[in-house]
Short mmCIF file of C-alpha atoms in Angstrom, two decimals:
data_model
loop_
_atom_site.label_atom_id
_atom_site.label_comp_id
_atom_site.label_asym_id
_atom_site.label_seq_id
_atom_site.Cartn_x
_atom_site.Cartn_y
_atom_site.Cartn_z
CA UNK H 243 0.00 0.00 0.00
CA UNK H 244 1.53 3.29 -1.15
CA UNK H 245 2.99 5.70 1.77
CA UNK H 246 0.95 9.00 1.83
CA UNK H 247 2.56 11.67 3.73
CA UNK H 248 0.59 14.68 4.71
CA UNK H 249 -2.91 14.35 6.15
CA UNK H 250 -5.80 17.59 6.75
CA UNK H 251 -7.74 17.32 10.00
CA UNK H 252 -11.04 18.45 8.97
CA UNK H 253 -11.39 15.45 6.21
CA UNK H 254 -12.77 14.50 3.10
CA UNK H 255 -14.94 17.93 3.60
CA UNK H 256 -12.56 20.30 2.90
CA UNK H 257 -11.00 18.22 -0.28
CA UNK H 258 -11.00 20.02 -3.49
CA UNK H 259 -12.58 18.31 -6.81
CA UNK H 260 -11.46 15.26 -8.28
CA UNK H 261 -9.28 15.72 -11.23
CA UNK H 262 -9.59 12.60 -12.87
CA UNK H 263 -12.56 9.77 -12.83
CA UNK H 264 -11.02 7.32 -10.48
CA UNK H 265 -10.44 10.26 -7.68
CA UNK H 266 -14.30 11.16 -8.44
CA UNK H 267 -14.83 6.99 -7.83
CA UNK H 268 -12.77 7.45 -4.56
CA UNK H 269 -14.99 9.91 -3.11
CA UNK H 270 -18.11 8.34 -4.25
CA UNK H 271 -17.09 5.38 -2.18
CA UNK H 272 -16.55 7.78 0.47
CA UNK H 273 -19.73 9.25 0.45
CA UNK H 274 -21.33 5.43 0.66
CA UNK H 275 -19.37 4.60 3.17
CA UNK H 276 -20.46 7.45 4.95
CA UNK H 277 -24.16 6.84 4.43
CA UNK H 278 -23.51 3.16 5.47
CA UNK H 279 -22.49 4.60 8.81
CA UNK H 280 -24.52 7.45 10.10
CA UNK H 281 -27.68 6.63 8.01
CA UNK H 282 -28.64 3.16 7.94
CA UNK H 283 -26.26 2.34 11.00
CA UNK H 284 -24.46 -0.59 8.74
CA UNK H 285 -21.22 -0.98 10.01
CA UNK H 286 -20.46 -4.36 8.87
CA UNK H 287 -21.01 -2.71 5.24
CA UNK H 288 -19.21 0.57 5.90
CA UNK H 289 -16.25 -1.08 7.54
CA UNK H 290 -16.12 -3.19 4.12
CA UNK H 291 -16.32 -0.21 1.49
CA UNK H 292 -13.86 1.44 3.87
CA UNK H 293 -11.93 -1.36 3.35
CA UNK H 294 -12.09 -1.44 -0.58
CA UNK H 295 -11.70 2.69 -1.16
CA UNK H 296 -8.32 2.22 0.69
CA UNK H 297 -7.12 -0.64 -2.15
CA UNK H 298 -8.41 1.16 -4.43
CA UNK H 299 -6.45 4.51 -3.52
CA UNK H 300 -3.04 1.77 -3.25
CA UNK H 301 -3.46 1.39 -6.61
CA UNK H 302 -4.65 4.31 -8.07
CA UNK H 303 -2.06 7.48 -8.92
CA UNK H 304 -2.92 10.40 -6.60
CA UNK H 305 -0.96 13.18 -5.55
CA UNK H 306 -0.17 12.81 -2.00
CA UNK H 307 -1.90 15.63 -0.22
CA UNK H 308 -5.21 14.48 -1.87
CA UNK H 309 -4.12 10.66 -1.03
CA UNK H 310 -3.35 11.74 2.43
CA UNK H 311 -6.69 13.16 3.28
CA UNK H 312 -8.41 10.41 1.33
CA UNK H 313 -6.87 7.31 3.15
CA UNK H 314 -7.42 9.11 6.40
CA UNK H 315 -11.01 9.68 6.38
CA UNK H 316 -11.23 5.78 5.35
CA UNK H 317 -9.09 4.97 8.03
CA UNK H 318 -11.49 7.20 10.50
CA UNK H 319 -14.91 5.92 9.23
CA UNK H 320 -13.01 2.41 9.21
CA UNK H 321 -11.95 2.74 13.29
CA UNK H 322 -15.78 3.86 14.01
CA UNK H 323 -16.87 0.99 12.11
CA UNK H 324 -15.07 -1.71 14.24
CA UNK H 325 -15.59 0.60 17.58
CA UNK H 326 -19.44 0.27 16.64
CA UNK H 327 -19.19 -3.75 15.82
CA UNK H 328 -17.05 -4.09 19.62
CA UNK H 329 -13.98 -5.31 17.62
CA UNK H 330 -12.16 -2.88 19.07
CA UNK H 331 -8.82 -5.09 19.83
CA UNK H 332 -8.23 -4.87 15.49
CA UNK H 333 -8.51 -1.19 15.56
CA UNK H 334 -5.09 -0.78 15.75
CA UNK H 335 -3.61 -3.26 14.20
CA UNK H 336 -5.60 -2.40 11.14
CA UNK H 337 -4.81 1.32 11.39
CA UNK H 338 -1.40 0.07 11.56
CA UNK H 339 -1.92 -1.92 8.46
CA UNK H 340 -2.63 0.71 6.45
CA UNK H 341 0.40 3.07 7.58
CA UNK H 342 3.05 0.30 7.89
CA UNK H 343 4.54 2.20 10.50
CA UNK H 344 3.28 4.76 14.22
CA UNK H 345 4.85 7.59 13.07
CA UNK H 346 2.99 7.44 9.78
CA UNK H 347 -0.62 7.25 11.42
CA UNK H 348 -2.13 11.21 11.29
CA UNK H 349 -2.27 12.74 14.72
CA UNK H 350 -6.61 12.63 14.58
CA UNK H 351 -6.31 8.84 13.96
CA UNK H 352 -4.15 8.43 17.16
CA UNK H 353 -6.26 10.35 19.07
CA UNK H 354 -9.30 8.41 18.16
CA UNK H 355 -6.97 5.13 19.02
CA UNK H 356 -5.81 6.50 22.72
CA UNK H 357 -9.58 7.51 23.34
CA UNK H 358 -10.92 4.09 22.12
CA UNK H 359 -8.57 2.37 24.07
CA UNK H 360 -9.27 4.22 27.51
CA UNK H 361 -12.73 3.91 27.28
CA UNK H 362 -12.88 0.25 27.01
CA UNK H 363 -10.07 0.08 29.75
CA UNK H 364 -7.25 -0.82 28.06
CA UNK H 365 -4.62 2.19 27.60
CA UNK H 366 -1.70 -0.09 27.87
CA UNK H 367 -2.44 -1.47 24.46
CA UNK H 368 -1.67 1.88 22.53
CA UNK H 369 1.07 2.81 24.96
CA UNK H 370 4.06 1.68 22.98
CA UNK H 371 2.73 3.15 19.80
CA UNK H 372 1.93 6.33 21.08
CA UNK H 373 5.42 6.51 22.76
CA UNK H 374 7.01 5.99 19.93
CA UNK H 375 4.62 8.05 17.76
CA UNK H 376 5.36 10.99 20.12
CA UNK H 377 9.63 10.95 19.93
CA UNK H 378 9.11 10.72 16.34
CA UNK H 379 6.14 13.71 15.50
CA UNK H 380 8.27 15.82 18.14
CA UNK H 381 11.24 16.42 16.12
CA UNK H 382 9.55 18.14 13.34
CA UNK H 383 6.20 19.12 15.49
CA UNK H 384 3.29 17.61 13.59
CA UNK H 385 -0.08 19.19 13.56
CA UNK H 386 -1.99 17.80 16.33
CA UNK H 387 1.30 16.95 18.47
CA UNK H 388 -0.60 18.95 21.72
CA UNK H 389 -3.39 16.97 21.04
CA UNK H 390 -1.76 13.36 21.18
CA UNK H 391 0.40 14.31 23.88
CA UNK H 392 -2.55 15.64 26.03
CA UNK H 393 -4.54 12.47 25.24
CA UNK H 394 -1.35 10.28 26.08
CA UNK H 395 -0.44 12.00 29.58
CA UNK H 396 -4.44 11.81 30.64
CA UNK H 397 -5.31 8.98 29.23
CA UNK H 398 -2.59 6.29 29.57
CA UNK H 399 0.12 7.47 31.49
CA UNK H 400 -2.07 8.94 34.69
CA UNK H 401 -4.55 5.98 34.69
CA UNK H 402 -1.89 3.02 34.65
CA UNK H 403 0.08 4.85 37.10
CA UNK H 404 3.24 5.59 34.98
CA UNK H 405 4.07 8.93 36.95
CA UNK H 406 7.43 8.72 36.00
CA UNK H 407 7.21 8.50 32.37
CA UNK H 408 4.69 11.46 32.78
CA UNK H 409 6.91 13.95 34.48
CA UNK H 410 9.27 13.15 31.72
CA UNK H 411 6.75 13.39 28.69
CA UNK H 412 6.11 17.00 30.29
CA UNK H 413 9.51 18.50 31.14
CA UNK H 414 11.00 16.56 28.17
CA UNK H 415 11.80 17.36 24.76
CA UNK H 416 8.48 16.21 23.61
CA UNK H 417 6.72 18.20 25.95
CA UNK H 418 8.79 21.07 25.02
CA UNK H 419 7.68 20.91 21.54
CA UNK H 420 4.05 20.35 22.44
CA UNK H 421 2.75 22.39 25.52
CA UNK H 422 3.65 25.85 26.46
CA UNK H 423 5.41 26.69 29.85
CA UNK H 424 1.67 27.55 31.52
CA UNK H 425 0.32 24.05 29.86
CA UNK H 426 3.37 22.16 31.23
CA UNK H 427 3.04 23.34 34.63
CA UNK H 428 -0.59 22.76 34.64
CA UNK H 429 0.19 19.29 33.28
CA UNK H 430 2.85 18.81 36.42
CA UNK H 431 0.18 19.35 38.36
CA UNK H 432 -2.42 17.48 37.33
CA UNK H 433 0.35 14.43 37.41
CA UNK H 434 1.25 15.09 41.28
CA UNK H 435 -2.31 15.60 42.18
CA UNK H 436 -2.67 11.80 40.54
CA UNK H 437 0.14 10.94 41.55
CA UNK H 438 -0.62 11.98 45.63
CA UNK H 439 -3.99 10.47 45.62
CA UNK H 440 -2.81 7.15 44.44
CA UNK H 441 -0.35 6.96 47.47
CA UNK H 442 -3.07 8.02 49.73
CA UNK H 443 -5.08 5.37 48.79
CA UNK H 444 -2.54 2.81 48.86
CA UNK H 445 -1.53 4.18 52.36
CA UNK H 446 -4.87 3.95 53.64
CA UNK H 447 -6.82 1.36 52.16
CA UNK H 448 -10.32 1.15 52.31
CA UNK H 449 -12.36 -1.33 54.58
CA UNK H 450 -14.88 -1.21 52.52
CA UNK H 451 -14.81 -5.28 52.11
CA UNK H 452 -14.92 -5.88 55.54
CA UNK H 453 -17.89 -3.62 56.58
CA UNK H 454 -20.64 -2.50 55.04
CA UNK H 455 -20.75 1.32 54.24
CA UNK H 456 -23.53 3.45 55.70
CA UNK H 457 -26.83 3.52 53.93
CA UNK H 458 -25.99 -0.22 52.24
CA UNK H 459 -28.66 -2.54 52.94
CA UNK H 460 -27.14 -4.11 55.97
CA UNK H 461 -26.86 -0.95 57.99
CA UNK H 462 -30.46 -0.36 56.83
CA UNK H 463 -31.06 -3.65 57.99
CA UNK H 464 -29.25 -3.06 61.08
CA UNK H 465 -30.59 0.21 61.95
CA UNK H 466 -34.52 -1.10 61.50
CA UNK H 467 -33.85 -4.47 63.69
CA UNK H 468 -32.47 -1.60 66.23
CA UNK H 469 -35.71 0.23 65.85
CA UNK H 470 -38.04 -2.78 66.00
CA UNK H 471 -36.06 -3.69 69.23
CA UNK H 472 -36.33 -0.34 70.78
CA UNK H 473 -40.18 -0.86 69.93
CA UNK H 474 -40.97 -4.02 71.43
CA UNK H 475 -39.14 -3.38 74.43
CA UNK H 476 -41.01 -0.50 74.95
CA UNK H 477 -44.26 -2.85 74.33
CA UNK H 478 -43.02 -5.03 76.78
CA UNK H 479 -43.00 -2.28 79.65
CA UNK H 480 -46.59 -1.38 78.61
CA UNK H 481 -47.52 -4.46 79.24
CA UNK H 482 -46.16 -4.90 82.82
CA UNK H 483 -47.42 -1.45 83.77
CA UNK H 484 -51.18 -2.18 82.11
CA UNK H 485 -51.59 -5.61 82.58
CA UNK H 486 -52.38 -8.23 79.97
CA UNK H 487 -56.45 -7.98 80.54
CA UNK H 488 -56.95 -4.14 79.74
CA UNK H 489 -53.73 -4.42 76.50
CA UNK H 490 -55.07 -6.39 73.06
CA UNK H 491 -51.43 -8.08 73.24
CA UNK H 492 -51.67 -10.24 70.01
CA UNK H 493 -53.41 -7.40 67.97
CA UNK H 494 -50.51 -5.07 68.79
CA UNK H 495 -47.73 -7.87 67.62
CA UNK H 496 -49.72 -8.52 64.76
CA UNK H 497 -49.88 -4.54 63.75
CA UNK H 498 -45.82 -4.85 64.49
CA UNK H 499 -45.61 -7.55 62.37
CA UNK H 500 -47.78 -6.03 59.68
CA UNK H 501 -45.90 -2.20 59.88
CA UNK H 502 -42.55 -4.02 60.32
CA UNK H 503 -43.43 -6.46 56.55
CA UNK H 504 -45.15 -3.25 55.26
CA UNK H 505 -42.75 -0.48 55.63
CA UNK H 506 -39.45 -2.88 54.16
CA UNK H 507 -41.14 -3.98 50.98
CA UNK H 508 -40.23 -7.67 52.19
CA UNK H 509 -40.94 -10.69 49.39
CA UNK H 510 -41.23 -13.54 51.95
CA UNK H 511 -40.51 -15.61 49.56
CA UNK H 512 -37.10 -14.34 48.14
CA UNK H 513 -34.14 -15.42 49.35
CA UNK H 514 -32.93 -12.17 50.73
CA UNK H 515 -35.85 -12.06 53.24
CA UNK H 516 -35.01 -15.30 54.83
CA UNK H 517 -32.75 -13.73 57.42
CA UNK H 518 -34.74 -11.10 57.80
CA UNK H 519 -37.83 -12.87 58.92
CA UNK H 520 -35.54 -15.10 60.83
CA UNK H 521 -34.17 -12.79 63.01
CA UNK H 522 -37.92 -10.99 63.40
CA UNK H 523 -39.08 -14.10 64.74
CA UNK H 524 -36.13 -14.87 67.15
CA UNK H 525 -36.96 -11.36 68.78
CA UNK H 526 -40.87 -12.18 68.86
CA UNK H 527 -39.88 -15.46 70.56
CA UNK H 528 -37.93 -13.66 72.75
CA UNK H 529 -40.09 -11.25 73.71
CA UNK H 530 -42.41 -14.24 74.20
CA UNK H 531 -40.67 -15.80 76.30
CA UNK H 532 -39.73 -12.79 78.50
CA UNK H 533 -43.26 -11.97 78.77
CA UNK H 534 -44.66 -15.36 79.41
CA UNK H 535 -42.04 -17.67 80.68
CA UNK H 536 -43.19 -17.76 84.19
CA UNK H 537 -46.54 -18.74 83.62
CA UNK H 538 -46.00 -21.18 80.82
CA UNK H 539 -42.99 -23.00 83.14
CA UNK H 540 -45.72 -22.79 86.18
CA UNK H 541 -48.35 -25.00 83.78
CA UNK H 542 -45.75 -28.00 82.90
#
């Protein structure tokens, strides 16, 4: 596949006329591919006619600028095609494909790569590319060289924990060539803000295995059982101070019962209820039995 070296941002939009009948083919296959995508939401076709416009521009004579910004507007309907299908783990390799080598790939393209990657949670696999992408763009300071770098630093470096390599992409040569001295300090701090949270947390781990956190359904749990307890006891002095004649005893646990099933929503019959109900009736029982012990021992 032929080597195009210059590539315009803003797409096939901005492209002048074709010349010649097969550049006029080149951006009719464009256009379909287009319509394949954001109109009738085929990817597996617009993927494929991605696919063929970019052999077809190998083997058809274009002057590089127009080849550039032809083959990269493939190559970016191509990388929302697969994004769109979840084959996101051939994105690069295929952009790769068609460049042969990272420093070849257009600055938009590895931005849409580095974004891709993060957002399914796996920086690390454009890390290397972008690395090298970035020593080699920073020489000659390629369009779009903030950009990447800003993506890179954010987006891989910070999240994996490289705050190293960070510090050095900033006060390097690459982030000489890329940020200005206000960017680059802002970027050092953003990097030891990460980078002092992360030891924080590793300092003081969280618990949050071990106990439950508040307003989880355990404490809520917990806190009811408390209230329920704090209720019943409180039914239990009634009833020594009344006496069990003048107090409707079992239509008072039965409204408890009720309130306490009413107010939590409780399914008895799903699994999560089980200890729930379990540990209701243990506290009826023993309620029961405070209440009544006496009296039922006297009888047997």
């Amino acid at each position: 596949m032929s080597s195009c070296s210059s590539y315009s941002s803003s797409g096939s939009a901005c492209c002048s006329p074709p010349a010649s009948s097969s550049v006029s083919q080149l951006f009719n296959t464009l256009d379909s591919a287009a319509e394949f995508m954001m109109v009738h939401r085929d990817f597996h076709t617009a993927f494929d006619t991605c696919s063929r416009g970019l052999e077809s521009l190998a083997s058809t004579d274009v002057d590089d600028n127009r080849c550039g910004e032809l083959k990269a507007a493939f190559c970016i309907l191509g990388v929302q095609a697969l994004a769109e299908l979840n084959q996101w783990r051939d994105v690069f390799p295929w952009v790769l494909q068609q460049y042969e080598h990272q420093e070849n790939i257009p600055a938009k393209i590895m931005q849409m790569c580095i974004l891709l990657y993060s957002k399914v949670g796996k920086p690390a696999e454009v890390q290397e590319a972008t690395r090298v992408w970035l020593r080699s763009s920073s020489d000659c300071k390629a369009p779009g060289l903030r950009f990447v770098a800003e993506l890179y630093l954010l987006h891989v470096l910070v999240p994996l924990g490289h705050f190293e390599e960070a510090r050095e992409l900033v006060l390097g040569e690459t982030g000489r060539a890329a940020f200005t001295e206000d960017q680059r300090r802002s970027a050092l701090d953003v990097v030891e803000e990460q980078a002092r949270q992360r030891e924080d947390s590793s300092l003081n781990p969280r618990t949050s295995a071990d106990s439950e956190p508040a307003g989880c359904p355990a404490s809520i749990q917990g806190a009811v059982i408390h209230k329920l307890q704090a209720m019943l006891r409180c039914l239990y002095r009634r009833c020594l101070t009344t006496g069990s004649g003048s107090f409707p005893l079992r239509r008072v646990f039965l409204a408890a019962v009720l309130l306490y099933m009413l107010f939590l929503k409780m399914d008895p019959a799903h699994p999560s209820s089980f200890m729930w109900i379990s540990k209701l009736l243990e506290l009826i029982k023993q309620t029961w039995r405070a209440m009544f012990a006496p009296y039922y021992q006297a009888l047997t």
